[in-house]
XYZ file of C-alpha atoms in Angstrom:
115
model
C -19.663 16.210 -162.084
C -18.544 17.564 -158.722
C -15.090 19.060 -158.144
C -13.982 19.635 -154.538
C -10.717 20.965 -153.137
C -9.132 21.889 -149.821
C -6.447 24.009 -151.579
C -3.995 21.104 -151.420
C -5.852 18.094 -152.807
C -8.540 18.048 -155.503
C -11.227 15.444 -156.093
C -13.662 14.814 -158.930
C -16.900 12.840 -158.681
C -19.006 11.697 -161.627
C -22.566 10.484 -161.006
C -23.982 8.601 -163.991
C -27.694 7.769 -163.722
C -28.391 7.070 -167.403
C -26.249 7.058 -170.545
C -28.395 6.657 -173.619
C -25.855 7.210 -176.390
C -22.247 6.249 -177.047
C -21.626 7.941 -180.399
C -23.003 10.836 -182.441
C -25.156 10.486 -185.540
C -22.452 12.200 -187.628
C -20.028 9.437 -186.564
C -22.416 6.819 -187.907
C -24.351 5.882 -184.782
C -27.451 3.803 -185.358
C -30.843 4.571 -183.838
C -30.504 5.123 -180.116
C -26.966 6.523 -180.329
C -25.111 3.201 -180.262
C -22.298 2.101 -182.531
C -20.602 4.470 -184.912
C -17.032 5.000 -186.058
C -15.968 7.132 -183.097
C -17.170 6.308 -179.615
C -17.724 8.871 -176.878
C -14.745 9.858 -174.734
C -15.455 10.095 -171.016
C -12.982 11.607 -168.569
C -11.456 14.882 -167.497
C -8.736 17.248 -168.675
C -6.251 19.172 -166.572
C -6.245 21.996 -169.127
C -2.497 21.713 -169.640
C -2.571 19.655 -172.841
C -1.112 16.562 -171.178
C -3.370 15.935 -168.191
C -6.259 14.118 -169.883
C -7.517 10.965 -168.174
C -10.154 8.610 -169.563
C -12.558 6.620 -167.417
C -12.912 2.881 -168.063
C -15.111 2.005 -171.077
C -14.303 5.367 -172.688
C -13.837 5.277 -176.480
C -14.769 1.572 -176.565
C -18.388 1.940 -177.639
C -19.685 0.691 -174.316
C -19.516 3.808 -172.145
C -23.087 2.987 -171.069
C -21.430 0.554 -168.605
C -20.319 3.535 -166.508
C -23.852 3.468 -165.060
C -23.513 -0.179 -163.985
C -20.095 0.046 -162.308
C -18.143 2.612 -160.314
C -15.103 3.199 -158.144
C -17.324 3.327 -155.036
C -19.984 1.015 -153.633
C -22.629 2.993 -155.528
C -23.240 1.998 -159.157
C -22.569 4.902 -161.519
C -20.453 6.887 -159.051
C -16.804 7.428 -159.952
C -14.588 9.245 -157.459
C -10.962 10.184 -158.078
C -8.229 12.359 -156.649
C -7.042 14.492 -159.544
C -4.507 16.990 -158.197
C -1.253 15.199 -159.043
C -1.452 11.560 -160.044
C -4.949 10.210 -160.712
C -6.094 7.944 -157.857
C -9.460 6.211 -157.680
C -10.979 5.835 -154.264
C -14.149 4.631 -152.697
C -15.807 3.208 -149.639
C -14.923 -0.459 -149.906
C -11.968 -2.779 -149.458
C -11.757 -3.160 -153.254
C -10.944 0.557 -153.687
C -7.545 1.402 -155.057
C -5.836 3.960 -152.851
C -7.131 6.266 -150.166
C -8.738 9.666 -150.428
C -7.598 12.134 -147.782
C -8.072 15.778 -146.933
C -5.102 17.890 -145.941
C -6.253 18.876 -142.457
C -7.284 16.372 -139.845
C -8.550 19.031 -137.440
C -10.097 22.458 -137.900
C -10.496 25.588 -135.818
C -13.982 25.942 -134.316
C -13.953 29.635 -135.301
C -13.520 28.856 -138.976
C -10.968 27.675 -141.439
C -9.524 29.265 -144.517
C -11.332 30.559 -147.590
C -11.234 28.610 -150.842
C -10.553 30.477 -154.065
């Protein structure tokens, strides 16, 4: 997971190369980590108790599909703006929304420090 910010907007990127389990053994998963009574949750949390967002296929028992699909043109890559309202973005015409940074131009002597 990569989190990037410009102090105004915040983005999160997940890169899934391989998902080999979708449930824990204590939840009844069969050999290989598939099945079970409680499937894996995949997403992110704002830390405020109400800002949790699940990725597609989360809690459905087929989170392994996150490797095959994505919100960008690269399989397994999910990119979202997460500062206010969750917005998926990517590099294709099928992307929902646009991802922008707050400054279009920067000073050649440097910008501002990130906390």
